[in-house]
Amino acid sequence: MTADGLTAEQIVTFDLSEAKPRELNAVLHDPDITSATYRVINPGGRHSIAVGAVAPVSVDIDGHAGYYCAGMNQLAHVRVRGNAGTGVAENMMSGTVVVEGDASQSAGATARGGLLVIEGSASARCGISLKGADIVVRGSIGHMSAFMAQTGRIVVCGDVGEALGDSLYEARIYVRGSVKSLGADCVEKPMREEHVAEVAELLQRAGIDDQDTADFRRYGSARSLYHFNVDDAQAY
Amino acid sequence: MHDAQEHANGCAAAAGSGALRESATFDRHAIAEIQRAAREGIYDIRGGGAKRKVPHFDDLLFLGASVSRYPLEGYRERCSTDVVLGTRFAKQPLHLDIPVTIAGMSFGALSANAKEALGRGASAVGTSTTTGDGGMTPEERLSSKTLVYQLLPSRYGMNPDDLRRADAIEIVVGQGAKPGGGGMLLGQKISERVAGMRDLPAGIDQRSACRHPDWTGPDDLEIKIEELREITDWQKPIFVKVGASRPYYDIALAVKAGADVIVLDGMQGGTAATQDIFIEHVGIPILAAIPQAVEALQELGMHRKVQLIVSGGIRSGADVAKALALGADAVSIGVAALVALGDNAPELDAEYAKLGSRAGFYDDWHEGRDPAGISTQDPELAARLDPELGGRRLANYLRAMVLETQTLARACGKSHVHNLEPEDLVALTIESAAMARVPLAGTSWIPGRDRL
C-alpha cells in the first residue's frame, strides 16, 4: 500500500528514460481513463509532460520537468517533485499543479482555473495574462509578473521583482515580502477583512500553514488605463 | 452633394486649370492628418490594410499559351483546384476543395452574424474559416465545416476543448497590417458576451499583447508546437502565421520549429484596428514576400511539403492565380470576404457619410458603428446582416474567384492550379519584376538577379 491507500497495481508508472511523454499524454487524454495515479520517473527535464489531461487523476512526477508541464490541465492533480521549466500549468483550466522546487518563466501563464502552487520560487512573468486561476508561491517571483493579468489571484510569500502587475486588469495580488516596483496602473490597496480571509483560504489550499496573513499586502489595478486617454501616454 | 465632395471637385478643377499647385509632400491627406493630430492629440486608428499604392499582383501578367505551349479547353478539360494542408506531421490534414481560405477575424471585431456568414459561405464551397482574437463561438464552429483555431498572444478564450474541436491550429506570430504590433479592441465593442469570452469586464478597452506570454524565439516555438501537438494527439495541422517583414528568415525558422503550414500576410492585409502609421509603414507587400518564402522552403527541401498560404490584398482570381504561380499553395482573404458580405456597400453611402466617411472609403471598423452590421457588436446593427444571405454572397464570390483562377490556369495549359509557375508570369514594372523575381515583360531581365 502507498500513502494514498492505493495498491502498487493501481499505480501506473512511466519511465521517461524509456518511454516518451507521448505515451503518458495519450493515456491522460483517454476518455475511458481508469487508473487513479500515474507516476513518472526519470522525467529528465522532458517538455510537455502531462499536458492536456482531462480527468481527475493524480500524476506524480519524480524529478525535474521541462517546458509546459501540465499545460492546459483539466481536473488532474499534478505534482512535480523537482523544478519545472517555462510555462508550467500554462492555460490550466482546473485541477491542481504543485511544483515542489522552483519554476521558470511564465508559470501559470494565461491559466483560467485551478490552483498552481510553487513551493520554491518562480522566475519572471509569473501569472502573465492570468485569466482566473489561483497561484500561490511560497518563495519569490521575478519581474513583470502578473503582466496584463485579467482575473484570478496570486499569493506570494516572498519578494517580487520589478514591474509587478503592469497593465493589470482585475486580478488580485497579495505579497508578504518586498515589491521592487509596481508596473503601470498597479497600485497597493487596503487589506480588508475579506482579503485577509482570501489569503488564508488560498494558503490553506496550498498547504502552507506557517504564514501570518496579517503580513500580506494587496495590489490591484487602479483602472486608470481602462479607456485609452492620450494624457496617459507617458504611463506606457 | 456633400461639402467634402464639392470641395474636392472644386480643388480638382482649380488644379486642372494649373492655377493652383498642390504640394507632392504636403498633399491634402498629409495636411488633413496634421490638422487632425493637432486637434485630437493622438494617432489615427483604423481598420483595413495599407492604402498606399505598392507593387502588387496587378503589376504581373500571365503569358498565355500559343505555339510553344498549348492551353486547356475552357469548358471541357479539367483544371483541379483542391489543396491539402498539413501533410508534414498532422494525422488529419485539411482537404479543401479550393485554394482560397478565410483569414482569421475575431468574434468581437466582427458580429456573431458576420462570423456565421463567413462559416456558411466558406463551407458551401469546401474551404476553411479561421477564428480570431476572441476565441471560438459555437455559431462559427457549427457553421464552419473546416475551422482553424488561432492561438494568439492574448489567448482570449483559449481552451483545450476548442483546440480539440478545431480542424487545425494557427499560431499567430504576427499579421501583415502590423508585424510586431499588438492590438486594441475599444470598449464600445466589448459587449457582455465578448467580455465573458475574454475573461474581462464589459465596456473597457481590451489590449492584445504583441508577444506570446510563454515563448520567445524559434527554439521556444518548437517546444510550443510540440505541446499543442501533444494536447491534440498529433491530429491537427499546426499553422504558423507571420506578417511579411523578413519572410526568408521567418519562414525558415517556422519550418525548423515544426510548422505544418505557413501563413504569410503582406502589408495590404487588413486588421480590425491599428494605428494608420503602423499599417502604412511597417511590413512589405505580399508580392515581395512570396518569392522570399518560396526560396526559403525550396532551400530546405520543404516547398509543397510545408504548405504556404499567402494573404494581403487578394481580390480576384487573377490575384489567386498569380500568388499560386509564385509558389503559394493557397491564399487567404479577409477584407475581400467582408466586402462580399456587404462591407462598404454603395446603398449604405448616406449612413457612411453620417459617420464622416463614404461607401468605398469606410475603415473605422474599430468604432463598432458599422452600418453593414459586420464590424459591430450593436445588436440592432448586427441584425442587419442576414447570415444566410451573407453566406450565399460569400459563396458566390468565392466561386467566381475560383472560376477566374481556373480560366487563367487553363490559358496557361495547367490541369491543376498548382501547376502554375513563375515561368508563366512577366512583370510590367522594374520594381515588380525585382520583387516577384519574374522577367520584365518583353525582356529576359530579372532585376536583382541578373546584371543589366
XYZ file of C-alpha atoms in Angstrom:
688
model
C 0.000 0.000 0.000
C 1.150 3.542 -0.693
C 0.482 6.675 1.307
C -2.542 7.288 -0.936
C -4.011 3.957 0.079
C -3.545 2.575 -3.406
C -2.016 -0.764 -4.159
C 1.024 -0.968 -6.387
C -1.193 -2.374 -9.174
C -3.268 0.789 -9.186
C -0.267 2.986 -9.831
C 0.842 3.135 -13.434
C 4.483 4.069 -13.815
C 6.003 5.767 -16.856
C 9.777 5.730 -17.012
C 10.680 8.611 -19.312
C 14.193 7.263 -19.748
C 12.463 4.632 -21.895
C 9.006 5.957 -22.774
C 8.163 9.280 -24.394
C 5.810 11.899 -22.922
C 3.541 10.992 -25.888
C 2.689 7.652 -24.299
C 1.789 9.249 -20.963
C -0.203 12.063 -22.597
C -2.151 9.646 -24.789
C -3.253 7.775 -21.670
C -4.175 11.017 -19.878
C -6.398 12.005 -22.844
C -8.233 8.703 -22.945
C -11.901 9.373 -22.130
C -12.095 5.913 -20.517
C -9.126 6.559 -18.251
C -9.395 4.393 -15.146
C -6.214 4.360 -13.077
C -6.210 6.922 -10.326
C -2.480 7.543 -10.059
C 0.299 7.876 -12.581
C 3.891 8.011 -11.531
C 6.508 9.483 -13.831
C 10.091 8.558 -13.108
C 13.253 9.843 -14.768
C 11.448 12.842 -16.299
C 14.864 14.277 -17.178
C 13.514 17.740 -17.880
C 11.390 16.489 -20.785
C 8.978 19.023 -22.239
C 5.180 18.709 -22.350
C 4.856 16.154 -19.566
C 1.212 15.557 -18.594
C -0.228 18.196 -20.931
C -3.926 18.356 -21.732
C -5.056 15.918 -19.036
C -8.842 15.577 -18.927
C -9.669 13.504 -15.829
C -9.282 13.901 -12.038
C -6.300 11.573 -11.810
C -3.039 12.129 -9.939
C 0.213 12.496 -11.832
C 3.304 12.360 -9.690
C 6.486 13.439 -11.475
C 9.564 12.302 -9.650
C 12.169 14.834 -10.793
C 12.527 17.907 -12.973
C 10.109 18.756 -15.767
C 10.821 20.863 -18.850
C 8.610 23.391 -20.607
C 4.815 23.444 -20.314
C 4.449 20.693 -17.728
C 0.709 20.203 -17.039
C -0.155 22.705 -19.777
C -3.918 23.230 -20.271
C -4.602 20.842 -17.414
C -8.216 19.933 -16.715
C -9.176 18.270 -13.417
C -5.902 16.369 -12.867
C -3.695 16.792 -9.817
C -0.105 17.064 -10.966
C 2.854 17.178 -8.574
C 6.408 17.885 -9.714
C 8.914 16.632 -7.184
C 11.600 18.870 -8.626
C 11.807 22.044 -10.683
C 9.588 22.973 -13.613
C 10.568 24.746 -16.821
C 8.917 27.596 -18.671
C 5.127 27.807 -18.701
C 4.252 25.236 -16.055
C 0.447 24.861 -15.958
C 0.071 27.345 -18.807
C -3.594 27.948 -19.627
C -4.643 25.474 -16.934
C -8.427 25.154 -16.785
C -8.941 23.300 -13.494
C -7.293 20.833 -11.106
C -4.106 21.477 -9.165
C -0.450 21.638 -10.076
C 2.189 21.634 -7.354
C 5.864 22.295 -8.010
C 7.976 21.313 -5.039
C 11.044 23.090 -6.402
C 11.392 26.276 -8.398
C 9.526 27.244 -11.560
C 10.968 29.023 -14.569
C 9.392 31.891 -16.522
C 5.706 32.335 -17.281
C 4.475 29.959 -14.587
C 0.697 29.726 -14.832
C 0.597 31.945 -17.925
C -2.995 32.662 -19.030
C -4.294 29.975 -16.637
C -8.085 30.103 -16.440
C -8.871 27.933 -13.444
C -7.493 25.574 -10.837
C -4.658 26.097 -8.389
C -0.919 26.331 -9.095
C 1.340 26.014 -6.064
C 5.053 26.692 -6.318
C 6.823 25.708 -3.144
C 10.110 27.257 -4.262
C 10.367 30.474 -6.246
C 9.154 31.415 -9.723
C 11.027 33.404 -12.328
C 9.828 36.297 -14.496
C 6.280 36.711 -15.787
C 4.659 34.501 -13.194
C 0.901 34.675 -13.766
C 1.222 36.655 -17.004
C -2.203 37.310 -18.583
C -3.790 35.277 -15.786
C -7.424 34.529 -16.614
C -8.994 33.151 -13.487
C -6.678 30.611 -11.865
C -5.091 30.936 -8.431
C -1.331 30.893 -7.940
C 0.395 30.522 -4.566
C 4.174 30.887 -4.399
C 5.978 30.092 -1.188
C 9.173 31.793 -2.338
C 9.664 34.854 -4.514
C 8.706 35.748 -8.095
C 10.538 37.622 -10.843
C 9.971 40.749 -12.869
C 6.900 41.530 -14.982
C 4.817 39.084 -13.012
C 1.044 39.374 -13.415
C 1.540 41.461 -16.572
C -1.927 42.133 -18.018
C -3.392 39.676 -15.505
C -7.133 39.684 -16.057
C -8.785 37.739 -13.252
C -7.673 35.258 -10.616
C -5.490 35.597 -7.549
C -1.778 35.438 -6.855
C -0.285 34.999 -3.369
C 3.463 35.448 -2.919
C 5.028 34.694 0.454
C 8.430 36.054 -0.578
C 9.500 39.077 -2.592
C 8.562 40.349 -6.035
C 10.763 41.779 -8.811
C 10.250 44.847 -10.955
C 7.016 45.983 -12.585
C 4.523 43.848 -10.710
C 1.088 43.844 -12.281
C 1.919 46.056 -15.228
C -1.252 46.914 -17.182
C -3.233 44.881 -14.690
C -6.933 44.234 -15.129
C -8.977 42.622 -12.354
C -6.588 40.019 -10.907
C -5.818 40.388 -7.184
C -2.253 40.090 -5.922
C -1.121 39.520 -2.328
C 2.548 39.842 -1.357
C 4.141 39.262 2.028
C 7.660 40.469 1.216
C 9.004 43.437 -0.689
C 7.949 44.603 -4.148
C 10.792 46.094 -6.144
C 8.475 48.219 -8.243
C 4.899 48.340 -9.472
C 4.064 48.323 -13.173
C 1.831 50.812 -14.938
C -1.606 51.108 -13.340
C -0.837 48.686 -10.482
C -1.385 50.154 -7.019
C -1.387 48.998 -3.418
C -4.864 48.702 -1.984
C -6.062 48.315 1.603
C -6.338 44.826 3.056
C -9.873 44.466 4.293
C -11.263 41.528 6.203
C -12.390 39.695 3.097
C -8.903 39.969 1.656
C -7.278 38.529 4.766
C -9.790 35.680 4.574
C -8.965 35.204 0.883
C -5.234 34.917 1.616
C -5.940 32.474 4.447
C -8.090 30.333 2.187
C -5.504 30.243 -0.598
C -2.644 29.448 1.793
C -4.700 26.711 3.343
C -5.492 25.203 -0.061
C -1.790 25.368 -0.902
C -0.928 23.525 2.316
C 1.032 26.458 3.714
C 0.353 26.944 7.421
C 3.336 28.894 8.715
C 2.492 32.349 7.319
C 0.753 35.169 9.175
C -1.985 36.539 6.932
C -1.641 39.913 8.600
C 1.780 40.322 6.940
C 0.365 40.380 3.403
C -0.309 43.490 1.330
C -2.738 43.724 -1.523
C -2.122 45.061 -5.034
C -4.626 45.627 -7.799
C -5.500 47.751 -10.789
C -6.003 51.499 -10.457
C -8.236 51.060 -13.541
C -6.957 54.350 -14.924
C -5.852 52.773 -18.208
C -9.137 51.028 -18.910
C -10.022 53.619 -21.520
C -7.238 54.989 -23.645
C -6.534 58.619 -22.926
C -3.736 60.475 -24.649
C -2.809 62.176 -21.389
C -1.836 58.724 -20.056
C 0.570 58.077 -22.925
C 3.612 58.546 -20.694
C 2.360 55.750 -18.431
C 3.031 53.103 -21.048
C -23.784 66.970 -52.856
C -21.688 66.725 -49.735
C -19.426 69.589 -48.817
C -16.322 67.425 -48.964
C -17.160 66.201 -52.431
C -17.949 69.720 -53.575
C -14.637 70.892 -52.166
C -12.797 68.036 -53.854
C -14.419 68.788 -57.191
C -13.584 72.441 -56.830
C -9.969 71.639 -55.984
C -9.686 69.246 -58.913
C -10.993 71.923 -61.283
C -8.613 74.525 -59.901
C -5.644 72.187 -60.053
C -6.650 71.146 -63.549
C -6.524 74.743 -64.716
C -2.971 74.994 -63.408
C -3.792 77.954 -61.243
C -3.210 76.082 -58.007
C -0.312 73.788 -57.291
C -0.659 71.043 -54.688
C 2.491 70.032 -52.849
C 3.607 66.479 -53.531
C 4.975 66.375 -49.998
C 2.228 68.234 -48.168
C -0.642 66.837 -50.179
C -4.251 67.126 -48.989
C -4.101 63.930 -47.000
C -0.864 64.925 -45.257
C -2.324 68.321 -44.387
C -5.557 66.797 -43.117
C -3.583 64.356 -40.969
C -1.513 67.142 -39.384
C -4.689 69.075 -38.697
C -6.388 66.022 -37.204
C -3.388 65.185 -34.977
C -3.214 68.794 -33.775
C -6.891 68.653 -32.926
C -7.040 65.226 -31.270
C -3.524 64.678 -29.907
C -3.497 61.018 -30.849
C -2.605 58.876 -33.811
C -5.279 57.743 -36.218
C -6.589 54.247 -35.567
C -8.459 52.448 -38.309
C -9.203 49.053 -39.783
C -8.165 47.554 -43.086
C -4.733 47.240 -44.660
C -2.265 49.555 -46.375
C -3.989 52.092 -48.616
C -0.834 53.379 -50.237
C -0.056 52.073 -53.709
C 2.561 49.359 -53.600
C 3.759 46.883 -56.230
C 1.070 44.236 -56.374
C -0.302 41.387 -58.443
C -1.724 43.963 -60.878
C 1.877 44.530 -61.959
C 2.167 40.955 -63.233
C 0.748 39.398 -66.394
C 0.298 35.814 -67.470
C 1.857 34.603 -70.688
C -0.988 32.624 -72.185
C -0.344 29.550 -74.288
C 0.231 29.790 -78.048
C 2.578 27.853 -80.352
C 5.156 26.856 -77.777
C 2.585 25.997 -75.068
C -0.909 24.698 -75.526
C -3.934 25.630 -73.453
C -6.746 23.571 -71.968
C -10.289 23.815 -73.250
C -12.241 26.201 -71.050
C -15.469 24.317 -70.525
C -14.293 20.790 -71.247
C -10.903 19.973 -69.822
C -10.474 19.626 -66.103
C -8.490 22.100 -64.067
C -8.417 20.934 -60.454
C -8.386 23.317 -57.522
C -8.140 21.111 -54.428
C -5.450 21.620 -51.821
C -4.265 19.551 -48.887
C -2.850 21.472 -45.935
C -0.819 19.934 -43.137
C 0.753 16.880 -44.685
C 4.004 17.139 -42.767
C 3.161 15.848 -39.276
C -0.593 16.010 -38.696
C -2.590 12.795 -38.741
C -5.596 14.680 -40.140
C -4.529 17.194 -42.801
C -7.146 19.555 -44.182
C -8.598 18.680 -47.567
C -10.044 21.810 -49.154
C -11.842 21.973 -52.489
C -10.487 25.381 -53.382
C -7.213 27.195 -52.668
C -8.919 30.232 -51.144
C -9.421 30.241 -47.353
C -10.988 32.756 -44.987
C -8.470 34.574 -42.787
C -8.653 34.889 -39.014
C -11.112 37.528 -37.828
C -12.359 37.657 -34.273
C -15.790 37.491 -32.793
C -15.578 40.850 -31.095
C -14.114 42.630 -34.067
C -16.933 41.075 -36.110
C -20.517 40.370 -35.122
C -21.680 36.823 -34.444
C -23.822 37.047 -37.598
C -20.789 38.014 -39.666
C -18.794 35.089 -38.266
C -21.651 32.749 -39.028
C -21.970 34.118 -42.556
C -18.262 33.546 -43.164
C -18.649 29.964 -41.960
C -21.682 29.339 -44.154
C -20.079 30.813 -47.261
C -16.774 29.010 -46.837
C -18.419 25.674 -46.049
C -20.656 25.915 -49.107
C -17.612 25.891 -51.362
C -15.478 23.481 -49.339
C -12.969 25.775 -47.726
C -11.973 26.799 -44.218
C -12.616 29.722 -41.933
C -10.462 30.892 -39.057
C -11.266 32.146 -35.563
C -9.627 35.307 -34.275
C -8.504 37.086 -31.153
C -11.643 36.331 -29.180
C -11.979 32.583 -29.018
C -14.270 30.195 -30.835
C -18.017 30.793 -30.838
C -20.430 27.849 -31.058
C -22.047 29.567 -34.065
C -18.855 29.595 -36.085
C -17.939 26.038 -35.129
C -21.398 24.933 -36.162
C -21.431 26.880 -39.419
C -17.837 26.088 -40.429
C -17.183 22.653 -41.832
C -13.459 23.283 -41.534
C -12.364 25.672 -38.801
C -8.845 26.843 -37.998
C -8.421 27.899 -34.368
C -5.964 30.693 -33.687
C -3.557 30.721 -30.758
C -2.703 34.376 -30.262
C -0.615 36.249 -27.694
C -3.726 37.332 -25.786
C -5.028 33.743 -25.538
C -8.540 35.164 -25.111
C -10.920 32.230 -24.712
C -8.165 29.673 -25.311
C -9.014 26.225 -24.012
C -8.092 22.623 -24.788
C -11.654 21.595 -25.670
C -11.780 24.099 -28.517
C -8.261 23.076 -29.580
C -9.572 19.551 -29.981
C -12.795 20.747 -31.635
C -10.787 22.660 -34.235
C -9.638 21.190 -37.525
C -6.300 22.976 -37.410
C -4.422 25.319 -35.087
C -2.837 28.562 -36.218
C -0.142 30.091 -34.026
C -0.286 33.782 -34.798
C 3.109 35.422 -34.532
C 2.089 38.471 -36.479
C -0.067 39.868 -39.236
C 0.708 41.850 -42.333
C -1.032 45.034 -41.265
C 1.177 45.278 -38.183
C 4.161 42.932 -37.955
C 5.484 43.476 -34.438
C 2.290 45.014 -33.123
C -0.425 44.010 -30.725
C -3.978 45.220 -30.844
C -6.740 47.030 -29.027
C -10.451 46.377 -29.110
C -12.128 49.560 -27.923
C -14.621 49.431 -25.085
C -17.631 50.245 -27.236
C -17.314 46.843 -28.924
C -16.964 44.908 -25.655
C -20.437 43.566 -25.055
C -21.178 41.260 -22.120
C -20.741 38.258 -24.388
C -17.452 39.436 -25.899
C -16.163 40.315 -22.418
C -17.224 36.960 -20.992
C -15.355 35.059 -23.670
C -12.239 37.069 -22.891
C -12.412 36.921 -19.058
C -12.546 40.710 -18.843
C -15.078 43.325 -17.691
C -17.508 44.617 -20.319
C -17.046 48.071 -21.784
C -13.314 48.555 -21.217
C -10.569 48.707 -23.834
C -9.030 45.297 -24.328
C -5.450 45.139 -25.361
C -3.900 42.235 -27.194
C -0.219 41.722 -26.444
C 2.317 41.760 -29.257
C 4.317 38.820 -27.860
C 3.211 35.427 -26.674
C 3.221 35.065 -22.891
C 5.052 31.752 -22.690
C 7.524 31.544 -25.537
C 10.126 33.738 -27.192
C 12.047 32.892 -30.328
C 12.192 29.884 -32.645
C 13.581 27.372 -30.154
C 10.732 28.025 -27.738
C 8.269 27.966 -30.616
C 9.392 24.464 -31.473
C 8.578 23.336 -27.932
C 5.262 25.201 -28.002
C 4.269 23.479 -31.230
C 5.162 20.144 -29.693
C 2.962 20.910 -26.679
C -0.003 21.730 -28.930
C 0.568 18.522 -30.864
C 0.673 16.567 -27.620
C -2.543 18.140 -26.341
C -4.300 17.329 -29.627
C -2.647 13.887 -30.011
C -0.813 14.913 -33.193
C -4.128 15.019 -35.076
C -4.323 18.667 -36.082
C -2.181 20.557 -38.566
C -0.281 23.394 -36.928
C -0.101 26.618 -38.934
C 2.290 29.451 -38.108
C 1.166 32.884 -39.277
C 3.661 35.697 -39.764
C 3.375 39.234 -41.029
C 5.599 39.836 -44.040
C 8.731 41.606 -42.944
C 11.706 39.209 -43.170
C 9.980 36.215 -44.737
C 13.118 34.395 -45.865
C 14.287 34.034 -42.269
C 10.879 33.801 -40.614
C 9.726 31.001 -42.873
C 12.961 29.063 -42.452
C 12.642 29.365 -38.665
C 8.972 28.405 -38.673
C 9.802 25.305 -40.695
C 12.624 24.499 -38.308
C 10.188 24.930 -35.407
C 7.967 22.235 -36.909
C 5.129 24.097 -38.648
C 2.928 22.072 -40.977
C 1.692 25.160 -42.793
C 2.985 28.735 -43.053
C 0.595 31.659 -43.383
C 2.317 34.746 -44.780
C 0.390 38.012 -44.634
C 1.517 41.033 -46.638
C 1.153 44.675 -45.660
C -2.105 45.048 -47.574
C -3.714 42.514 -45.220
C -6.429 44.013 -43.054
C -6.684 44.476 -39.331
C -9.646 45.272 -37.110
C -7.904 48.228 -35.511
C -4.365 49.553 -35.633
C -2.559 52.827 -35.934
C -2.631 54.082 -39.525
C 1.088 54.814 -39.257
C 1.712 51.126 -38.463
C -0.453 49.863 -41.303
C 1.182 52.112 -43.875
C 4.811 51.997 -42.773
C 5.630 48.535 -41.404
C 5.991 45.351 -43.391
C 6.371 44.610 -47.070
C 3.938 43.943 -49.931
C 2.866 40.349 -50.386
C 4.333 40.420 -53.887
C 7.804 40.932 -52.446
C 7.283 38.383 -49.677
C 6.195 35.297 -51.601
C 9.418 34.683 -53.559
C 11.475 35.014 -50.373
C 9.262 32.497 -48.604
C 9.364 30.078 -51.510
C 13.141 30.412 -51.688
C 13.438 29.500 -48.006
C 11.141 26.497 -48.461
C 12.995 25.304 -51.552
C 16.392 25.597 -49.891
C 15.115 23.429 -47.054
C 13.586 20.945 -49.484
C 10.180 21.719 -47.976
C 8.361 23.518 -50.789
C 4.947 21.815 -51.172
C 5.730 19.689 -48.087
C 5.150 22.592 -45.722
C 2.286 24.381 -47.421
C 2.357 28.137 -47.919
C -0.811 30.236 -47.600
C -0.430 33.876 -48.598
C -2.691 36.821 -47.940
C -2.819 40.588 -48.081
C -4.739 42.264 -50.863
C -6.203 39.228 -52.634
C -9.268 40.423 -54.563
C -9.813 38.287 -57.626
C -8.973 35.046 -59.339
C -6.144 36.886 -61.067
C -4.551 37.587 -57.683
C -5.085 33.973 -56.629
C -3.563 32.590 -59.836
C -0.543 34.879 -59.597
C 0.044 34.018 -55.937
C -0.104 30.314 -56.767
C 2.184 30.783 -59.774
C 4.764 32.378 -57.499
C 4.711 29.241 -55.357
C 1.920 29.556 -52.800
C -0.312 26.547 -52.127
C -3.355 28.629 -51.197
C -4.403 32.167 -50.411
C -6.420 33.683 -47.620
C -8.891 36.539 -47.816
C -10.188 38.825 -45.079
C -11.118 42.294 -46.326
C -12.457 40.876 -49.603
C -14.677 38.448 -47.693
C -16.130 41.317 -45.648
C -16.790 43.289 -48.817
C -18.572 40.240 -50.229
C -20.755 40.176 -47.101
C -21.722 43.799 -47.701
C -18.995 45.986 -46.213
C -18.745 49.387 -47.932
C -21.883 48.699 -49.985
C -22.926 51.728 -52.107
C -26.510 51.552 -50.839
C -25.182 52.448 -47.372
C -23.445 55.586 -48.628
C -25.686 58.003 -46.736
C -25.052 56.162 -43.476
C -21.310 56.086 -44.051
C -21.479 59.827 -44.742
C -23.081 60.361 -41.329
C -20.028 58.670 -39.828
C -17.720 61.032 -41.700
C -16.867 58.507 -44.393
C -18.302 57.274 -47.700
C -19.049 53.915 -49.263
C -15.778 52.612 -50.601
C -13.748 54.505 -48.006
C -15.136 53.299 -44.663
C -12.413 51.907 -42.415
C -13.415 52.816 -38.855
C -14.186 49.198 -38.099
C -12.909 49.595 -34.527
C -15.689 52.016 -33.600
C -18.401 49.375 -33.736
C -20.858 51.562 -35.694
C -20.685 49.650 -38.972
C -23.967 50.232 -40.824
C -23.430 46.957 -42.690
C -23.703 45.101 -39.366
C -20.349 43.390 -39.823
C -17.717 45.069 -37.619
C -20.065 45.788 -34.738
C -21.491 44.350 -31.543
C -24.506 46.653 -31.582
C -27.461 44.227 -31.679
C -29.542 46.443 -33.972
C -26.752 46.979 -36.461
C -25.633 43.328 -36.275
C -29.201 42.191 -37.046
C -28.939 43.914 -40.436
C -26.669 41.153 -41.670
C -28.594 38.003 -42.509
C -26.028 35.202 -42.039
C -27.707 33.021 -44.620
C -27.745 35.737 -47.262
C -24.244 36.854 -46.323
C -23.044 33.281 -46.610
C -24.594 32.976 -50.050
C -22.910 36.174 -51.216
C -19.548 34.961 -49.947
C -20.005 31.580 -51.611
C -20.878 33.332 -54.891
C -17.788 35.468 -54.656
C -15.532 32.509 -53.856
C -16.978 30.507 -56.758
C -16.394 33.408 -59.129
C -12.850 33.756 -57.870
C -12.143 30.083 -58.428
C -13.607 30.192 -61.947
C -11.344 33.132 -62.704
C -8.334 31.274 -61.338
C -9.160 28.224 -63.451
C -9.630 30.394 -66.531
C -6.105 31.733 -66.197
C -4.624 28.345 -65.321
C -6.250 26.715 -68.380
C -4.990 29.532 -70.565
C -1.507 28.581 -69.384
C -2.214 24.906 -70.093
C -2.455 23.737 -66.479
C -4.660 20.857 -65.369
C -4.282 21.897 -61.718
C -3.981 25.417 -60.416
C -0.872 24.339 -58.524
C 0.867 23.708 -61.827
C 1.049 27.450 -62.425
C 4.653 28.569 -62.089
C 6.796 31.705 -62.207
C 7.658 30.877 -65.824
C 4.043 31.734 -66.691
C 4.484 35.305 -65.468
C 6.090 38.549 -66.554
C 6.183 41.909 -64.795
C 5.058 45.300 -66.007
C 7.482 47.328 -63.926
C 11.094 47.005 -62.883
C 10.053 47.103 -59.241
C 7.555 44.281 -59.529
C 9.985 42.262 -61.654
C 12.611 42.564 -58.934
C 10.182 41.734 -56.139
C 8.359 38.870 -57.839
C 11.566 37.599 -59.443
C 9.997 37.243 -62.865
C 11.273 38.945 -66.051
C 10.248 42.406 -67.071
C 7.738 41.935 -69.902
C 9.397 41.721 -73.295
C 12.811 41.031 -71.768
C 14.568 38.193 -70.019
C 15.719 40.562 -67.286
C 15.005 39.864 -63.624
C 16.345 42.885 -61.742
C 18.251 41.947 -58.615
C 19.145 38.559 -60.036
C 20.633 39.394 -63.412
C 23.128 42.082 -64.347
C 21.905 44.896 -66.565
